[in-house]
Amino acid sequence: METPDLIAAEYRRRDVEIDIGSAISRGWALVMANLPVLAGATLLAWAIGVGLGFLLIIGWVAGVLIGSILHAGVLYMFLRRIRGEDVQLGDMFDGFNIAPVPLLLAGLLVGVLTAIGFVLCIAPGVYLAVAYLFVLPLVIDKKLDFWPAMEVSRQVVNKHWWSVFLFAIVLVLIVCLGALAFGLGLVIAVPVVSAAAMFVYEDLFGPTPAVPQVTP
């Protein structure tokens, strides 16, 4: 079995450049061509998380734990659509069938380590938040366990850390702009951000650099 170091080394050998503008434009095109299913899955996952949060402490904990599995399922929908596969709204729950425990542990550990990094000093928290950006898709797509996925994401992102950092800032700004329109813009902004992130993921971890495979 390959170690995380060997897996990461294979991806790090690729000559890939992070093109932020291309990722955003490709993400926009993908979402516009598949708006009902992709925006619908994103909105439903958010609604489930918020709904669980209203169930006091137990609901909040359940929302945090289930949220990583749902989020991974939604990201996997975007990734499959990038690859030209058909997806349906129910596919957002694929994480519960593919890797529920690794996804839960990955989401929990990433959240805890990042939070500790922010508490101790802001810089480590920022570093980990960027380095772990692709952990969930690595678990659900590559079928890696939670710790190998975290290490592979961190080591590969390290090679492009500043580019991924700037990319993350752009994604946050897009979400903030979407929130300005009484929150209604988030229905478009959040799916576009997710799609852009998965295009970058495909560029870094896919079999070949991703090209748009958008069909109406």
JSON list of C-alpha atoms in Angstrom, two decimals:
[
{"chain": "A", "resi": 1, "resn": "MET", "atom": "CA", "xyz": [0.00, 0.00, 0.00]},
{"chain": "A", "resi": 2, "resn": "GLU", "atom": "CA", "xyz": [1.34, 3.41, -0.97]},
{"chain": "A", "resi": 3, "resn": "THR", "atom": "CA", "xyz": [2.09, 5.84, 1.82]},
{"chain": "A", "resi": 4, "resn": "PRO", "atom": "CA", "xyz": [0.70, 9.41, 1.82]},
{"chain": "A", "resi": 5, "resn": "ASP", "atom": "CA", "xyz": [4.22, 10.66, 1.00]},
{"chain": "A", "resi": 6, "resn": "LEU", "atom": "CA", "xyz": [4.42, 8.50, -2.13]},
{"chain": "A", "resi": 7, "resn": "ILE", "atom": "CA", "xyz": [0.91, 9.43, -3.23]},
{"chain": "A", "resi": 8, "resn": "ALA", "atom": "CA", "xyz": [1.57, 13.12, -2.71]},
{"chain": "A", "resi": 9, "resn": "ALA", "atom": "CA", "xyz": [4.93, 12.89, -4.50]},
{"chain": "A", "resi": 10, "resn": "GLU", "atom": "CA", "xyz": [3.18, 11.57, -7.62]},
{"chain": "A", "resi": 11, "resn": "TYR", "atom": "CA", "xyz": [0.82, 14.55, -7.72]},
{"chain": "A", "resi": 12, "resn": "ARG", "atom": "CA", "xyz": [3.56, 17.02, -6.85]},
{"chain": "A", "resi": 13, "resn": "ARG", "atom": "CA", "xyz": [5.56, 15.93, -9.89]},
{"chain": "A", "resi": 14, "resn": "ARG", "atom": "CA", "xyz": [2.83, 17.31, -12.18]},
{"chain": "A", "resi": 15, "resn": "ASP", "atom": "CA", "xyz": [3.48, 20.62, -13.89]},
{"chain": "A", "resi": 16, "resn": "VAL", "atom": "CA", "xyz": [0.26, 22.36, -12.86]},
{"chain": "A", "resi": 17, "resn": "GLU", "atom": "CA", "xyz": [-0.44, 26.06, -12.47]},
{"chain": "A", "resi": 18, "resn": "ILE", "atom": "CA", "xyz": [-3.44, 27.36, -10.54]},
{"chain": "A", "resi": 19, "resn": "ASP", "atom": "CA", "xyz": [-5.38, 29.62, -12.92]},
{"chain": "A", "resi": 20, "resn": "ILE", "atom": "CA", "xyz": [-7.87, 31.41, -10.67]},
{"chain": "A", "resi": 21, "resn": "GLY", "atom": "CA", "xyz": [-9.73, 33.18, -13.47]},
{"chain": "A", "resi": 22, "resn": "SER", "atom": "CA", "xyz": [-10.13, 29.98, -15.44]},
{"chain": "A", "resi": 23, "resn": "ALA", "atom": "CA", "xyz": [-11.38, 28.07, -12.40]},
{"chain": "A", "resi": 24, "resn": "ILE", "atom": "CA", "xyz": [-14.02, 30.72, -11.67]},
{"chain": "A", "resi": 25, "resn": "SER", "atom": "CA", "xyz": [-15.18, 30.96, -15.27]},
{"chain": "A", "resi": 26, "resn": "ARG", "atom": "CA", "xyz": [-15.36, 27.19, -15.64]},
{"chain": "A", "resi": 27, "resn": "GLY", "atom": "CA", "xyz": [-17.23, 26.97, -12.34]},
{"chain": "A", "resi": 28, "resn": "TRP", "atom": "CA", "xyz": [-19.73, 29.59, -13.49]},
{"chain": "A", "resi": 29, "resn": "ALA", "atom": "CA", "xyz": [-20.33, 27.78, -16.78]},
{"chain": "A", "resi": 30, "resn": "LEU", "atom": "CA", "xyz": [-20.83, 24.44, -15.04]},
{"chain": "A", "resi": 31, "resn": "VAL", "atom": "CA", "xyz": [-23.33, 25.83, -12.53]},
{"chain": "A", "resi": 32, "resn": "MET", "atom": "CA", "xyz": [-25.29, 27.81, -15.14]},
{"chain": "A", "resi": 33, "resn": "ALA", "atom": "CA", "xyz": [-25.61, 24.69, -17.30]},
{"chain": "A", "resi": 34, "resn": "ASN", "atom": "CA", "xyz": [-26.73, 22.54, -14.35]},
{"chain": "A", "resi": 35, "resn": "LEU", "atom": "CA", "xyz": [-28.33, 25.09, -12.05]},
{"chain": "A", "resi": 36, "resn": "PRO", "atom": "CA", "xyz": [-31.33, 23.13, -10.68]},
{"chain": "A", "resi": 37, "resn": "VAL", "atom": "CA", "xyz": [-29.43, 20.03, -9.56]},
{"chain": "A", "resi": 38, "resn": "LEU", "atom": "CA", "xyz": [-26.17, 21.66, -8.41]},
{"chain": "A", "resi": 39, "resn": "ALA", "atom": "CA", "xyz": [-27.71, 24.69, -6.69]},
{"chain": "A", "resi": 40, "resn": "GLY", "atom": "CA", "xyz": [-30.50, 22.50, -5.34]},
{"chain": "A", "resi": 41, "resn": "ALA", "atom": "CA", "xyz": [-28.06, 20.05, -3.73]},
{"chain": "A", "resi": 42, "resn": "THR", "atom": "CA", "xyz": [-26.01, 22.89, -2.25]},
{"chain": "A", "resi": 43, "resn": "LEU", "atom": "CA", "xyz": [-29.09, 24.59, -0.83]},
{"chain": "A", "resi": 44, "resn": "LEU", "atom": "CA", "xyz": [-30.54, 21.35, 0.55]},
{"chain": "A", "resi": 45, "resn": "ALA", "atom": "CA", "xyz": [-27.27, 20.41, 2.28]},
{"chain": "A", "resi": 46, "resn": "TRP", "atom": "CA", "xyz": [-27.18, 23.86, 3.89]},
{"chain": "A", "resi": 47, "resn": "ALA", "atom": "CA", "xyz": [-30.82, 23.59, 4.96]},
{"chain": "A", "resi": 48, "resn": "ILE", "atom": "CA", "xyz": [-30.24, 20.20, 6.58]},
{"chain": "A", "resi": 49, "resn": "GLY", "atom": "CA", "xyz": [-27.27, 21.55, 8.52]},
{"chain": "A", "resi": 50, "resn": "VAL", "atom": "CA", "xyz": [-29.22, 24.59, 9.70]},
{"chain": "A", "resi": 51, "resn": "GLY", "atom": "CA", "xyz": [-32.24, 22.46, 10.56]},
{"chain": "A", "resi": 52, "resn": "LEU", "atom": "CA", "xyz": [-30.17, 20.14, 12.72]},
{"chain": "A", "resi": 53, "resn": "GLY", "atom": "CA", "xyz": [-28.64, 23.15, 14.42]},
{"chain": "A", "resi": 54, "resn": "PHE", "atom": "CA", "xyz": [-32.03, 24.12, 15.85]},
{"chain": "A", "resi": 55, "resn": "LEU", "atom": "CA", "xyz": [-32.14, 20.87, 17.84]},
{"chain": "A", "resi": 56, "resn": "LEU", "atom": "CA", "xyz": [-30.09, 22.40, 20.66]},
{"chain": "A", "resi": 57, "resn": "ILE", "atom": "CA", "xyz": [-26.69, 20.93, 21.56]},
{"chain": "A", "resi": 58, "resn": "ILE", "atom": "CA", "xyz": [-27.31, 17.42, 20.19]},
{"chain": "A", "resi": 59, "resn": "GLY", "atom": "CA", "xyz": [-28.55, 18.88, 16.92]},
{"chain": "A", "resi": 60, "resn": "TRP", "atom": "CA", "xyz": [-25.56, 21.19, 16.62]},
{"chain": "A", "resi": 61, "resn": "VAL", "atom": "CA", "xyz": [-23.13, 18.31, 17.13]},
{"chain": "A", "resi": 62, "resn": "ALA", "atom": "CA", "xyz": [-25.05, 16.17, 14.64]},
{"chain": "A", "resi": 63, "resn": "GLY", "atom": "CA", "xyz": [-25.01, 19.04, 12.16]},
{"chain": "A", "resi": 64, "resn": "VAL", "atom": "CA", "xyz": [-21.25, 19.41, 12.43]},
{"chain": "A", "resi": 65, "resn": "LEU", "atom": "CA", "xyz": [-20.63, 15.68, 12.06]},
{"chain": "A", "resi": 66, "resn": "ILE", "atom": "CA", "xyz": [-23.15, 15.07, 9.28]},
{"chain": "A", "resi": 67, "resn": "GLY", "atom": "CA", "xyz": [-22.21, 18.31, 7.56]},
{"chain": "A", "resi": 68, "resn": "SER", "atom": "CA", "xyz": [-18.82, 17.02, 6.40]},
{"chain": "A", "resi": 69, "resn": "ILE", "atom": "CA", "xyz": [-20.42, 13.92, 4.87]},
{"chain": "A", "resi": 70, "resn": "LEU", "atom": "CA", "xyz": [-23.09, 15.97, 3.09]},
{"chain": "A", "resi": 71, "resn": "HIS", "atom": "CA", "xyz": [-20.56, 18.53, 1.92]},
{"chain": "A", "resi": 72, "resn": "ALA", "atom": "CA", "xyz": [-18.35, 15.80, 0.49]},
{"chain": "A", "resi": 73, "resn": "GLY", "atom": "CA", "xyz": [-21.33, 14.30, -1.34]},
{"chain": "A", "resi": 74, "resn": "VAL", "atom": "CA", "xyz": [-22.19, 17.66, -2.89]},
{"chain": "A", "resi": 75, "resn": "LEU", "atom": "CA", "xyz": [-18.58, 18.27, -3.94]},
{"chain": "A", "resi": 76, "resn": "TYR", "atom": "CA", "xyz": [-18.50, 14.80, -5.48]},
{"chain": "A", "resi": 77, "resn": "MET", "atom": "CA", "xyz": [-21.56, 15.73, -7.54]},
{"chain": "A", "resi": 78, "resn": "PHE", "atom": "CA", "xyz": [-19.70, 18.74, -8.91]},
{"chain": "A", "resi": 79, "resn": "LEU", "atom": "CA", "xyz": [-16.64, 16.61, -9.61]},
{"chain": "A", "resi": 80, "resn": "ARG", "atom": "CA", "xyz": [-18.64, 13.94, -11.43]},
{"chain": "A", "resi": 81, "resn": "ARG", "atom": "CA", "xyz": [-20.39, 16.58, -13.49]},
{"chain": "A", "resi": 82, "resn": "ILE", "atom": "CA", "xyz": [-17.01, 18.08, -14.46]},
{"chain": "A", "resi": 83, "resn": "ARG", "atom": "CA", "xyz": [-16.09, 14.61, -15.72]},
{"chain": "A", "resi": 84, "resn": "GLY", "atom": "CA", "xyz": [-19.22, 14.49, -17.87]},
{"chain": "A", "resi": 85, "resn": "GLU", "atom": "CA", "xyz": [-21.26, 12.14, -15.68]},
{"chain": "A", "resi": 86, "resn": "ASP", "atom": "CA", "xyz": [-24.96, 12.65, -15.06]},
{"chain": "A", "resi": 87, "resn": "VAL", "atom": "CA", "xyz": [-25.93, 13.47, -11.48]},
{"chain": "A", "resi": 88, "resn": "GLN", "atom": "CA", "xyz": [-29.20, 13.65, -9.59]},
{"chain": "A", "resi": 89, "resn": "LEU", "atom": "CA", "xyz": [-30.20, 15.44, -6.42]},
{"chain": "A", "resi": 90, "resn": "GLY", "atom": "CA", "xyz": [-30.10, 12.22, -4.39]},
{"chain": "A", "resi": 91, "resn": "ASP", "atom": "CA", "xyz": [-26.40, 11.82, -5.21]},
{"chain": "A", "resi": 92, "resn": "MET", "atom": "CA", "xyz": [-25.62, 14.41, -2.55]},
{"chain": "A", "resi": 93, "resn": "PHE", "atom": "CA", "xyz": [-26.02, 11.61, 0.02]},
{"chain": "A", "resi": 94, "resn": "ASP", "atom": "CA", "xyz": [-23.36, 9.40, -1.64]},
{"chain": "A", "resi": 95, "resn": "GLY", "atom": "CA", "xyz": [-20.92, 10.14, 1.16]},
{"chain": "A", "resi": 96, "resn": "PHE", "atom": "CA", "xyz": [-23.03, 8.04, 3.52]},
{"chain": "A", "resi": 97, "resn": "ASN", "atom": "CA", "xyz": [-22.58, 5.05, 1.19]},
{"chain": "A", "resi": 98, "resn": "ILE", "atom": "CA", "xyz": [-18.98, 5.56, 0.09]},
{"chain": "A", "resi": 99, "resn": "ALA", "atom": "CA", "xyz": [-16.99, 6.60, 3.18]},
{"chain": "A", "resi": 100, "resn": "PRO", "atom": "CA", "xyz": [-19.11, 7.92, 6.06]},
{"chain": "A", "resi": 101, "resn": "VAL", "atom": "CA", "xyz": [-16.62, 7.25, 8.88]},
{"chain": "A", "resi": 102, "resn": "PRO", "atom": "CA", "xyz": [-13.48, 8.60, 7.12]},
{"chain": "A", "resi": 103, "resn": "LEU", "atom": "CA", "xyz": [-15.43, 11.68, 6.00]},
{"chain": "A", "resi": 104, "resn": "LEU", "atom": "CA", "xyz": [-16.75, 12.27, 9.50]},
{"chain": "A", "resi": 105, "resn": "LEU", "atom": "CA", "xyz": [-13.29, 11.88, 11.04]},
{"chain": "A", "resi": 106, "resn": "ALA", "atom": "CA", "xyz": [-11.68, 14.03, 8.34]},
{"chain": "A", "resi": 107, "resn": "GLY", "atom": "CA", "xyz": [-14.17, 16.84, 8.84]},
{"chain": "A", "resi": 108, "resn": "LEU", "atom": "CA", "xyz": [-13.85, 16.65, 12.61]},
{"chain": "A", "resi": 109, "resn": "LEU", "atom": "CA", "xyz": [-10.04, 16.51, 12.72]},
{"chain": "A", "resi": 110, "resn": "VAL", "atom": "CA", "xyz": [-9.56, 19.23, 10.10]},
{"chain": "A", "resi": 111, "resn": "GLY", "atom": "CA", "xyz": [-11.94, 21.47, 12.03]},
{"chain": "A", "resi": 112, "resn": "VAL", "atom": "CA", "xyz": [-10.24, 20.82, 15.37]},
{"chain": "A", "resi": 113, "resn": "LEU", "atom": "CA", "xyz": [-6.67, 21.28, 14.09]},
{"chain": "A", "resi": 114, "resn": "THR", "atom": "CA", "xyz": [-7.56, 24.43, 12.17]},
{"chain": "A", "resi": 115, "resn": "ALA", "atom": "CA", "xyz": [-9.36, 25.88, 15.19]},
{"chain": "A", "resi": 116, "resn": "ILE", "atom": "CA", "xyz": [-6.37, 25.14, 17.43]},
{"chain": "A", "resi": 117, "resn": "GLY", "atom": "CA", "xyz": [-4.13, 26.82, 14.85]},
{"chain": "A", "resi": 118, "resn": "PHE", "atom": "CA", "xyz": [-6.25, 29.97, 14.94]},
{"chain": "A", "resi": 119, "resn": "VAL", "atom": "CA", "xyz": [-6.34, 29.99, 18.75]},
{"chain": "A", "resi": 120, "resn": "LEU", "atom": "CA", "xyz": [-2.59, 29.57, 19.20]},
{"chain": "A", "resi": 121, "resn": "CYS", "atom": "CA", "xyz": [-1.68, 31.94, 16.39]},
{"chain": "A", "resi": 122, "resn": "ILE", "atom": "CA", "xyz": [-3.63, 33.06, 13.35]},
{"chain": "A", "resi": 123, "resn": "ALA", "atom": "CA", "xyz": [-0.92, 32.05, 10.85]},
{"chain": "A", "resi": 124, "resn": "PRO", "atom": "CA", "xyz": [-1.04, 28.27, 11.58]},
{"chain": "A", "resi": 125, "resn": "GLY", "atom": "CA", "xyz": [-4.83, 28.34, 11.32]},
{"chain": "A", "resi": 126, "resn": "VAL", "atom": "CA", "xyz": [-4.68, 30.05, 7.92]},
{"chain": "A", "resi": 127, "resn": "TYR", "atom": "CA", "xyz": [-2.01, 27.61, 6.75]},
{"chain": "A", "resi": 128, "resn": "LEU", "atom": "CA", "xyz": [-4.05, 24.55, 7.75]},
{"chain": "A", "resi": 129, "resn": "ALA", "atom": "CA", "xyz": [-7.33, 25.95, 6.37]},
{"chain": "A", "resi": 130, "resn": "VAL", "atom": "CA", "xyz": [-5.67, 26.31, 2.96]},
{"chain": "A", "resi": 131, "resn": "ALA", "atom": "CA", "xyz": [-3.61, 23.11, 3.14]},
{"chain": "A", "resi": 132, "resn": "TYR", "atom": "CA", "xyz": [-6.66, 20.97, 3.98]},
{"chain": "A", "resi": 133, "resn": "LEU", "atom": "CA", "xyz": [-8.90, 22.46, 1.27]},
{"chain": "A", "resi": 134, "resn": "PHE", "atom": "CA", "xyz": [-9.07, 19.20, -0.71]},
{"chain": "A", "resi": 135, "resn": "VAL", "atom": "CA", "xyz": [-9.30, 16.63, 2.09]},
{"chain": "A", "resi": 136, "resn": "LEU", "atom": "CA", "xyz": [-12.99, 15.73, 1.68]},
{"chain": "A", "resi": 137, "resn": "PRO", "atom": "CA", "xyz": [-12.86, 15.22, -2.10]},
{"chain": "A", "resi": 138, "resn": "LEU", "atom": "CA", "xyz": [-9.73, 13.10, -1.70]},
{"chain": "A", "resi": 139, "resn": "VAL", "atom": "CA", "xyz": [-11.58, 10.85, 0.74]},
{"chain": "A", "resi": 140, "resn": "ILE", "atom": "CA", "xyz": [-14.73, 10.41, -1.35]},
{"chain": "A", "resi": 141, "resn": "ASP", "atom": "CA", "xyz": [-13.07, 10.44, -4.78]},
{"chain": "A", "resi": 142, "resn": "LYS", "atom": "CA", "xyz": [-9.74, 8.66, -4.21]},
{"chain": "A", "resi": 143, "resn": "LYS", "atom": "CA", "xyz": [-11.10, 6.49, -1.36]},
{"chain": "A", "resi": 144, "resn": "LEU", "atom": "CA", "xyz": [-8.28, 7.57, 0.94]},
{"chain": "A", "resi": 145, "resn": "ASP", "atom": "CA", "xyz": [-8.63, 7.25, 4.69]},
{"chain": "A", "resi": 146, "resn": "PHE", "atom": "CA", "xyz": [-8.91, 10.50, 6.65]},
{"chain": "A", "resi": 147, "resn": "TRP", "atom": "CA", "xyz": [-5.26, 10.89, 7.68]},
{"chain": "A", "resi": 148, "resn": "PRO", "atom": "CA", "xyz": [-3.70, 9.99, 4.30]},
{"chain": "A", "resi": 149, "resn": "ALA", "atom": "CA", "xyz": [-6.15, 12.39, 2.65]},
{"chain": "A", "resi": 150, "resn": "MET", "atom": "CA", "xyz": [-5.11, 15.15, 5.03]},
{"chain": "A", "resi": 151, "resn": "GLU", "atom": "CA", "xyz": [-1.43, 14.54, 4.39]},
{"chain": "A", "resi": 152, "resn": "VAL", "atom": "CA", "xyz": [-1.81, 14.28, 0.61]},
{"chain": "A", "resi": 153, "resn": "SER", "atom": "CA", "xyz": [-3.85, 17.49, 0.49]},
{"chain": "A", "resi": 154, "resn": "ARG", "atom": "CA", "xyz": [-1.34, 19.32, 2.68]},
{"chain": "A", "resi": 155, "resn": "GLN", "atom": "CA", "xyz": [1.75, 18.17, 0.78]},
{"chain": "A", "resi": 156, "resn": "VAL", "atom": "CA", "xyz": [0.33, 18.86, -2.68]},
{"chain": "A", "resi": 157, "resn": "VAL", "atom": "CA", "xyz": [-1.11, 22.25, -1.69]},
{"chain": "A", "resi": 158, "resn": "ASN", "atom": "CA", "xyz": [2.28, 23.16, -0.16]},
{"chain": "A", "resi": 159, "resn": "LYS", "atom": "CA", "xyz": [3.73, 23.21, -3.67]},
{"chain": "A", "resi": 160, "resn": "HIS", "atom": "CA", "xyz": [1.09, 25.77, -4.73]},
{"chain": "A", "resi": 161, "resn": "TRP", "atom": "CA", "xyz": [0.30, 27.27, -1.31]},
{"chain": "A", "resi": 162, "resn": "TRP", "atom": "CA", "xyz": [0.29, 30.96, -2.23]},
{"chain": "A", "resi": 163, "resn": "SER", "atom": "CA", "xyz": [-1.74, 30.35, -5.38]},
{"chain": "A", "resi": 164, "resn": "VAL", "atom": "CA", "xyz": [-4.29, 28.28, -3.44]},
{"chain": "A", "resi": 165, "resn": "PHE", "atom": "CA", "xyz": [-4.33, 30.93, -0.70]},
{"chain": "A", "resi": 166, "resn": "LEU", "atom": "CA", "xyz": [-5.16, 33.66, -3.22]},
{"chain": "A", "resi": 167, "resn": "PHE", "atom": "CA", "xyz": [-7.74, 31.36, -4.78]},
{"chain": "A", "resi": 168, "resn": "ALA", "atom": "CA", "xyz": [-9.37, 30.83, -1.37]},
{"chain": "A", "resi": 169, "resn": "ILE", "atom": "CA", "xyz": [-9.51, 34.59, -0.80]},
{"chain": "A", "resi": 170, "resn": "VAL", "atom": "CA", "xyz": [-11.26, 35.06, -4.15]},
{"chain": "A", "resi": 171, "resn": "LEU", "atom": "CA", "xyz": [-13.77, 32.35, -3.23]},
{"chain": "A", "resi": 172, "resn": "VAL", "atom": "CA", "xyz": [-14.52, 34.07, 0.09]},
{"chain": "A", "resi": 173, "resn": "LEU", "atom": "CA", "xyz": [-15.02, 37.40, -1.70]},
{"chain": "A", "resi": 174, "resn": "ILE", "atom": "CA", "xyz": [-17.44, 35.78, -4.14]},
{"chain": "A", "resi": 175, "resn": "VAL", "atom": "CA", "xyz": [-19.48, 34.38, -1.26]},
{"chain": "A", "resi": 176, "resn": "CYS", "atom": "CA", "xyz": [-19.45, 37.77, 0.48]},
{"chain": "A", "resi": 177, "resn": "LEU", "atom": "CA", "xyz": [-20.68, 39.48, -2.68]},
{"chain": "A", "resi": 178, "resn": "GLY", "atom": "CA", "xyz": [-23.42, 36.88, -2.97]},
{"chain": "A", "resi": 179, "resn": "ALA", "atom": "CA", "xyz": [-24.50, 37.60, 0.60]},
{"chain": "A", "resi": 180, "resn": "LEU", "atom": "CA", "xyz": [-24.94, 41.32, -0.13]},
{"chain": "A", "resi": 181, "resn": "ALA", "atom": "CA", "xyz": [-28.13, 40.73, -2.14]},
{"chain": "A", "resi": 182, "resn": "PHE", "atom": "CA", "xyz": [-30.13, 39.87, 0.99]},
{"chain": "A", "resi": 183, "resn": "GLY", "atom": "CA", "xyz": [-28.44, 36.48, 0.88]},
{"chain": "A", "resi": 184, "resn": "LEU", "atom": "CA", "xyz": [-30.20, 35.52, -2.36]},
{"chain": "A", "resi": 185, "resn": "GLY", "atom": "CA", "xyz": [-26.95, 35.74, -4.30]},
{"chain": "A", "resi": 186, "resn": "LEU", "atom": "CA", "xyz": [-25.61, 32.87, -2.22]},
{"chain": "A", "resi": 187, "resn": "VAL", "atom": "CA", "xyz": [-27.84, 30.50, -4.20]},
{"chain": "A", "resi": 188, "resn": "ILE", "atom": "CA", "xyz": [-25.51, 31.15, -7.14]},
{"chain": "A", "resi": 189, "resn": "ALA", "atom": "CA", "xyz": [-22.30, 32.17, -5.37]},
{"chain": "A", "resi": 190, "resn": "VAL", "atom": "CA", "xyz": [-21.86, 29.08, -3.20]},
{"chain": "A", "resi": 191, "resn": "PRO", "atom": "CA", "xyz": [-22.34, 26.57, -6.06]},
{"chain": "A", "resi": 192, "resn": "VAL", "atom": "CA", "xyz": [-19.97, 28.57, -8.28]},
{"chain": "A", "resi": 193, "resn": "VAL", "atom": "CA", "xyz": [-17.36, 28.55, -5.50]},
{"chain": "A", "resi": 194, "resn": "SER", "atom": "CA", "xyz": [-17.78, 24.79, -5.04]},
{"chain": "A", "resi": 195, "resn": "ALA", "atom": "CA", "xyz": [-17.50, 24.19, -8.78]},
{"chain": "A", "resi": 196, "resn": "ALA", "atom": "CA", "xyz": [-14.38, 26.35, -9.07]},
{"chain": "A", "resi": 197, "resn": "ALA", "atom": "CA", "xyz": [-12.76, 24.48, -6.18]},
{"chain": "A", "resi": 198, "resn": "MET", "atom": "CA", "xyz": [-13.47, 21.15, -7.84]},
{"chain": "A", "resi": 199, "resn": "PHE", "atom": "CA", "xyz": [-11.96, 22.33, -11.12]},
{"chain": "A", "resi": 200, "resn": "VAL", "atom": "CA", "xyz": [-8.76, 23.17, -9.24]},
{"chain": "A", "resi": 201, "resn": "TYR", "atom": "CA", "xyz": [-8.98, 19.80, -7.48]},
{"chain": "A", "resi": 202, "resn": "GLU", "atom": "CA", "xyz": [-9.27, 18.08, -10.85]},
{"chain": "A", "resi": 203, "resn": "ASP", "atom": "CA", "xyz": [-6.30, 20.05, -12.18]},
{"chain": "A", "resi": 204, "resn": "LEU", "atom": "CA", "xyz": [-4.20, 18.93, -9.20]},
{"chain": "A", "resi": 205, "resn": "PHE", "atom": "CA", "xyz": [-5.46, 15.40, -8.61]},
{"chain": "A", "resi": 206, "resn": "GLY", "atom": "CA", "xyz": [-7.33, 14.31, -11.73]},
{"chain": "A", "resi": 207, "resn": "PRO", "atom": "CA", "xyz": [-5.88, 11.99, -14.38]},
{"chain": "A", "resi": 208, "resn": "THR", "atom": "CA", "xyz": [-5.25, 14.99, -16.65]},
{"chain": "A", "resi": 209, "resn": "PRO", "atom": "CA", "xyz": [-5.76, 18.75, -16.29]},
{"chain": "A", "resi": 210, "resn": "ALA", "atom": "CA", "xyz": [-9.52, 19.37, -16.26]},
{"chain": "A", "resi": 211, "resn": "VAL", "atom": "CA", "xyz": [-11.33, 20.81, -19.26]},
{"chain": "A", "resi": 212, "resn": "PRO", "atom": "CA", "xyz": [-14.93, 21.97, -19.23]},
{"chain": "A", "resi": 213, "resn": "GLN", "atom": "CA", "xyz": [-17.32, 19.18, -20.14]},
{"chain": "A", "resi": 214, "resn": "VAL", "atom": "CA", "xyz": [-20.50, 21.18, -19.73]},
{"chain": "A", "resi": 215, "resn": "THR", "atom": "CA", "xyz": [-23.70, 20.08, -21.36]},
{"chain": "A", "resi": 216, "resn": "PRO", "atom": "CA", "xyz": [-27.04, 21.85, -20.91]}
]
